[in-house]
Amino acid sequence: MERPLVSSRRGWPVGNGIPTLTGVLDIREPAPGAGVAGVDRRLTDALLATTQTLMVALLIAAARPGFGPETAWAFLFAVGFGGLLLAGRRAPRLVLALTVLGIFAYYILDLPGIGIALPAVAVLYRAAEVGVLGWAVVAGSALVAVGAVAQVAQGFQPTTYLIGHDLLTNLALVAASIALGVSVRARRETRSSQERLRAMTTAEQAREAERRLQAERVRIAQDLHDSVGHAMSVIALHGNVAAEAVGRDDDAARRAIEQIGAATSAQLRELRATVKLLRSPAADVERGAVCLSGLDRLADAAREAGLPVGIDVAVDDDCLDGAIEAAAYRIVQESLTNVIRHSGARHAAVTAGIRDDRLELVITDDGPGGSAAGPSSPGGGQGLLGMRERAAVLGGQLQAGRGKAGGFVVHAVLPTRLAS
């Protein structure tokens, strides 16, 4: 039976396999032993050989009624012609040559007449069907030509009768057999091409699903890193303030604890939105805070954590796609988080504007000049990597490093619209 062209089984060691989340997508050619519509080819070969044998046997019986030595030899030839067909797929050229030589030997032995083309129609069909068309044409032409010359030389039939009847009949039988084989082969190749195309389409769909899933994983990882990291930094700073103020400045301790509660509540809302999105990608998740209008809240949280932040946003509300705004918000969020955690700066500034139809973000601080996400900063490198990936996936770019006047500068340029 035909094996499936596309299979998805974990751990299947195949050369053409395409790895997916659920295993390996395997593209295979049809099995050599598989036939049309799933019928085993050995059965079709046996039926064809039997039909060929019976057809020649009937011709022998019609030409020489009764049974004698010549008839016995003729029937052996009939069985031989049919038996050769069983090897017609594995060795089509050899079978074709032996059949032609067998027909010549049959007539040299002066056995009952069976025609010159009829004993070869099945083998000619098989040769054309398995792809040795040239051999089939040469063999068929040789049979017809040799048969015609032999009949003319021996004077069995008038030349006009021979050309108008026998020659045309034999040519028609040979041509029809070869044409049928070519047609079957072409139909099989068309079906195989369609199956391969379907398999390739399925494989491409699997790869695209894999790419989309990986991109979604990266996006979620970036969002979690940026939002959770920012919230944890704010909570840690206010926790330190509260610990130092307890017993000395109860009002300051209370304000710090309130800020911890506010940061925790905001983070829980974001986590719930993320979980809702993961459970149902089509869910209507509220993400209004993750946009440029939410930068003021980021600045307020940073100020409460002890870092004054200036915000200068000169961007119209409707000139950016939502994904661009969300990415810009996350870049600013991660940059401020790194400033709070690593730079020791006393002031930071965020500017956003449109320049040459692209969104330009600049986040600066007045720290001692060390990188806010440098190698010595635990986790900082991952934050910078995430920001660069976030910009690159949207067709933008991000650079970060020491500013000319000191401090640290993050400069991001993003498209205003997603590429179609």
PDB file of N, CA and C in Angstrom, residues 117-164:
ATOM      1  N   ALA A 117       3.012  -8.219 -33.361  1.00  0.00           N
ATOM      2  CA  ALA A 117       2.920  -7.165 -32.348  1.00  0.00           C
ATOM      3  C   ALA A 117       2.156  -7.593 -31.102  1.00  0.00           C
ATOM      4  N   LEU A 118       1.138  -8.455 -31.273  1.00  0.00           N
ATOM      5  CA  LEU A 118       0.307  -8.829 -30.122  1.00  0.00           C
ATOM      6  C   LEU A 118       1.099  -9.429 -28.956  1.00  0.00           C
ATOM      7  N   PRO A 119       2.079 -10.310 -29.196  1.00  0.00           N
ATOM      8  CA  PRO A 119       2.812 -10.856 -28.051  1.00  0.00           C
ATOM      9  C   PRO A 119       3.635  -9.810 -27.291  1.00  0.00           C
ATOM     10  N   ALA A 120       3.810  -8.624 -27.892  1.00  0.00           N
ATOM     11  CA  ALA A 120       4.675  -7.617 -27.270  1.00  0.00           C
ATOM     12  C   ALA A 120       3.917  -6.419 -26.721  1.00  0.00           C
ATOM     13  N   VAL A 121       2.584  -6.372 -26.886  1.00  0.00           N
ATOM     14  CA  VAL A 121       1.862  -5.157 -26.484  1.00  0.00           C
ATOM     15  C   VAL A 121       2.015  -4.877 -24.984  1.00  0.00           C
ATOM     16  N   ALA A 122       1.954  -5.923 -24.163  1.00  0.00           N
ATOM     17  CA  ALA A 122       2.033  -5.711 -22.721  1.00  0.00           C
ATOM     18  C   ALA A 122       3.422  -5.242 -22.300  1.00  0.00           C
ATOM     19  N   VAL A 123       4.464  -5.842 -22.874  1.00  0.00           N
ATOM     20  CA  VAL A 123       5.817  -5.458 -22.489  1.00  0.00           C
ATOM     21  C   VAL A 123       6.154  -4.063 -23.017  1.00  0.00           C
ATOM     22  N   LEU A 124       5.622  -3.691 -24.179  1.00  0.00           N
ATOM     23  CA  LEU A 124       5.819  -2.328 -24.681  1.00  0.00           C
ATOM     24  C   LEU A 124       5.127  -1.312 -23.768  1.00  0.00           C
ATOM     25  N   TYR A 125       3.919  -1.649 -23.340  1.00  0.00           N
ATOM     26  CA  TYR A 125       3.207  -0.789 -22.387  1.00  0.00           C
ATOM     27  C   TYR A 125       4.008  -0.616 -21.106  1.00  0.00           C
ATOM     28  N   ARG A 126       4.507  -1.753 -20.570  1.00  0.00           N
ATOM     29  CA  ARG A 126       5.243  -1.686 -19.310  1.00  0.00           C
ATOM     30  C   ARG A 126       6.523  -0.856 -19.449  1.00  0.00           C
ATOM     31  N   ALA A 127       7.234  -1.029 -20.566  1.00  0.00           N
ATOM     32  CA  ALA A 127       8.476  -0.271 -20.769  1.00  0.00           C
ATOM     33  C   ALA A 127       8.199   1.229 -20.806  1.00  0.00           C
ATOM     34  N   ALA A 128       7.149   1.629 -21.524  1.00  0.00           N
ATOM     35  CA  ALA A 128       6.810   3.053 -21.575  1.00  0.00           C
ATOM     36  C   ALA A 128       6.332   3.551 -20.220  1.00  0.00           C
ATOM     37  N   GLU A 129       5.624   2.697 -19.499  1.00  0.00           N
ATOM     38  CA  GLU A 129       5.065   3.105 -18.200  1.00  0.00           C
ATOM     39  C   GLU A 129       6.141   3.301 -17.138  1.00  0.00           C
ATOM     40  N   VAL A 130       7.234   2.536 -17.220  1.00  0.00           N
ATOM     41  CA  VAL A 130       8.302   2.685 -16.221  1.00  0.00           C
ATOM     42  C   VAL A 130       9.369   3.673 -16.666  1.00  0.00           C
ATOM     43  N   GLY A 131       9.248   4.242 -17.892  1.00  0.00           N
ATOM     44  CA  GLY A 131      10.138   5.329 -18.264  1.00  0.00           C
ATOM     45  C   GLY A 131      11.203   5.039 -19.287  1.00  0.00           C
ATOM     46  N   VAL A 132      11.217   3.853 -19.894  1.00  0.00           N
ATOM     47  CA  VAL A 132      12.212   3.577 -20.942  1.00  0.00           C
ATOM     48  C   VAL A 132      11.523   3.702 -22.302  1.00  0.00           C
ATOM     49  N   LEU A 133      11.039   4.900 -22.572  1.00  0.00           N
ATOM     50  CA  LEU A 133      10.247   5.149 -23.775  1.00  0.00           C
ATOM     51  C   LEU A 133      11.056   4.902 -25.046  1.00  0.00           C
ATOM     52  N   GLY A 134      12.295   5.355 -25.067  1.00  0.00           N
ATOM     53  CA  GLY A 134      13.123   5.171 -26.258  1.00  0.00           C
ATOM     54  C   GLY A 134      13.298   3.714 -26.618  1.00  0.00           C
ATOM     55  N   TRP A 135      13.560   2.886 -25.611  1.00  0.00           N
ATOM     56  CA  TRP A 135      13.699   1.448 -25.845  1.00  0.00           C
ATOM     57  C   TRP A 135      12.399   0.861 -26.387  1.00  0.00           C
ATOM     58  N   ALA A 136      11.283   1.303 -25.841  1.00  0.00           N
ATOM     59  CA  ALA A 136       9.994   0.781 -26.298  1.00  0.00           C
ATOM     60  C   ALA A 136       9.749   1.142 -27.761  1.00  0.00           C
ATOM     61  N   VAL A 137      10.054   2.375 -28.147  1.00  0.00           N
ATOM     62  CA  VAL A 137       9.853   2.803 -29.533  1.00  0.00           C
ATOM     63  C   VAL A 137      10.752   2.009 -30.478  1.00  0.00           C
ATOM     64  N   VAL A 138      12.032   1.842 -30.093  1.00  0.00           N
ATOM     65  CA  VAL A 138      12.964   1.092 -30.944  1.00  0.00           C
ATOM     66  C   VAL A 138      12.522  -0.364 -31.080  1.00  0.00           C
ATOM     67  N   ALA A 139      12.148  -0.982 -29.955  1.00  0.00           N
ATOM     68  CA  ALA A 139      11.730  -2.387 -29.990  1.00  0.00           C
ATOM     69  C   ALA A 139      10.474  -2.564 -30.829  1.00  0.00           C
ATOM     70  N   GLY A 140       9.473  -1.695 -30.631  1.00  0.00           N
ATOM     71  CA  GLY A 140       8.248  -1.798 -31.407  1.00  0.00           C
ATOM     72  C   GLY A 140       8.494  -1.591 -32.893  1.00  0.00           C
ATOM     73  N   SER A 141       9.334  -0.604 -33.219  1.00  0.00           N
ATOM     74  CA  SER A 141       9.649  -0.359 -34.632  1.00  0.00           C
ATOM     75  C   SER A 141      10.371  -1.546 -35.251  1.00  0.00           C
ATOM     76  N   ALA A 142      11.301  -2.141 -34.490  1.00  0.00           N
ATOM     77  CA  ALA A 142      12.042  -3.300 -34.999  1.00  0.00           C
ATOM     78  C   ALA A 142      11.111  -4.471 -35.267  1.00  0.00           C
ATOM     79  N   LEU A 143      10.179  -4.713 -34.354  1.00  0.00           N
ATOM     80  CA  LEU A 143       9.233  -5.811 -34.551  1.00  0.00           C
ATOM     81  C   LEU A 143       8.410  -5.608 -35.820  1.00  0.00           C
ATOM     82  N   VAL A 144       7.854  -4.404 -35.975  1.00  0.00           N
ATOM     83  CA  VAL A 144       7.007  -4.138 -37.140  1.00  0.00           C
ATOM     84  C   VAL A 144       7.813  -4.228 -38.432  1.00  0.00           C
ATOM     85  N   ALA A 145       9.013  -3.649 -38.424  1.00  0.00           N
ATOM     86  CA  ALA A 145       9.833  -3.640 -39.644  1.00  0.00           C
ATOM     87  C   ALA A 145      10.285  -5.043 -40.027  1.00  0.00           C
ATOM     88  N   VAL A 146      10.819  -5.789 -39.049  1.00  0.00           N
ATOM     89  CA  VAL A 146      11.291  -7.149 -39.341  1.00  0.00           C
ATOM     90  C   VAL A 146      10.132  -8.030 -39.785  1.00  0.00           C
ATOM     91  N   GLY A 147       8.982  -7.901 -39.141  1.00  0.00           N
ATOM     92  CA  GLY A 147       7.825  -8.696 -39.525  1.00  0.00           C
ATOM     93  C   GLY A 147       7.384  -8.396 -40.946  1.00  0.00           C
ATOM     94  N   ALA A 148       7.358  -7.111 -41.306  1.00  0.00           N
ATOM     95  CA  ALA A 148       6.936  -6.739 -42.660  1.00  0.00           C
ATOM     96  C   ALA A 148       7.919  -7.243 -43.708  1.00  0.00           C
ATOM     97  N   VAL A 149       9.222  -7.076 -43.449  1.00  0.00           N
ATOM     98  CA  VAL A 149      10.239  -7.537 -44.402  1.00  0.00           C
ATOM     99  C   VAL A 149      10.167  -9.046 -44.575  1.00  0.00           C
ATOM    100  N   ALA A 150       9.973  -9.772 -43.470  1.00  0.00           N
ATOM    101  CA  ALA A 150       9.913 -11.237 -43.544  1.00  0.00           C
ATOM    102  C   ALA A 150       8.721 -11.696 -44.366  1.00  0.00           C
ATOM    103  N   GLN A 151       7.580 -11.030 -44.168  1.00  0.00           N
ATOM    104  CA  GLN A 151       6.391 -11.425 -44.928  1.00  0.00           C
ATOM    105  C   GLN A 151       6.553 -11.131 -46.418  1.00  0.00           C
ATOM    106  N   VAL A 152       7.142  -9.997 -46.743  1.00  0.00           N
ATOM    107  CA  VAL A 152       7.363  -9.666 -48.157  1.00  0.00           C
ATOM    108  C   VAL A 152       8.353 -10.634 -48.780  1.00  0.00           C
ATOM    109  N   ALA A 153       9.442 -10.925 -48.044  1.00  0.00           N
ATOM    110  CA  ALA A 153      10.480 -11.812 -48.586  1.00  0.00           C
ATOM    111  C   ALA A 153       9.939 -13.207 -48.839  1.00  0.00           C
ATOM    112  N   GLN A 154       9.043 -13.675 -47.988  1.00  0.00           N
ATOM    113  CA  GLN A 154       8.520 -15.028 -48.138  1.00  0.00           C
ATOM    114  C   GLN A 154       7.271 -15.069 -49.011  1.00  0.00           C
ATOM    115  N   GLY A 155       6.756 -13.902 -49.373  1.00  0.00           N
ATOM    116  CA  GLY A 155       5.609 -13.844 -50.279  1.00  0.00           C
ATOM    117  C   GLY A 155       4.331 -14.346 -49.669  1.00  0.00           C
ATOM    118  N   PHE A 156       4.178 -14.217 -48.358  1.00  0.00           N
ATOM    119  CA  PHE A 156       2.953 -14.714 -47.716  1.00  0.00           C
ATOM    120  C   PHE A 156       1.731 -13.885 -48.107  1.00  0.00           C
ATOM    121  N   GLN A 157       1.902 -12.575 -48.269  1.00  0.00           N
ATOM    122  CA  GLN A 157       0.776 -11.697 -48.558  1.00  0.00           C
ATOM    123  C   GLN A 157       1.167 -10.747 -49.692  1.00  0.00           C
ATOM    124  N   PRO A 158       0.212 -10.320 -50.483  1.00  0.00           N
ATOM    125  CA  PRO A 158       0.507  -9.277 -51.476  1.00  0.00           C
ATOM    126  C   PRO A 158       0.999  -8.008 -50.774  1.00  0.00           C
ATOM    127  N   THR A 159       1.881  -7.298 -51.456  1.00  0.00           N
ATOM    128  CA  THR A 159       2.471  -6.108 -50.829  1.00  0.00           C
ATOM    129  C   THR A 159       1.408  -5.085 -50.470  1.00  0.00           C
ATOM    130  N   THR A 160       0.447  -4.875 -51.350  1.00  0.00           N
ATOM    131  CA  THR A 160      -0.596  -3.882 -51.063  1.00  0.00           C
ATOM    132  C   THR A 160      -1.417  -4.271 -49.836  1.00  0.00           C
ATOM    133  N   TYR A 161      -1.734  -5.554 -49.720  1.00  0.00           N
ATOM    134  CA  TYR A 161      -2.483  -6.018 -48.541  1.00  0.00           C
ATOM    135  C   TYR A 161      -1.638  -5.867 -47.278  1.00  0.00           C
ATOM    136  N   LEU A 162      -0.367  -6.209 -47.417  1.00  0.00           N
ATOM    137  CA  LEU A 162       0.531  -6.121 -46.268  1.00  0.00           C
ATOM    138  C   LEU A 162       0.616  -4.688 -45.750  1.00  0.00           C
ATOM    139  N   ILE A 163       0.792  -3.736 -46.687  1.00  0.00           N
ATOM    140  CA  ILE A 163       0.930  -2.338 -46.262  1.00  0.00           C
ATOM    141  C   ILE A 163      -0.400  -1.794 -45.748  1.00  0.00           C
ATOM    142  N   GLY A 164      -1.475  -2.104 -46.403  1.00  0.00           N
ATOM    143  CA  GLY A 164      -2.769  -1.535 -46.036  1.00  0.00           C
ATOM    144  C   GLY A 164      -3.418  -2.188 -44.843  1.00  0.00           C
TER     145      GLY A 164
END
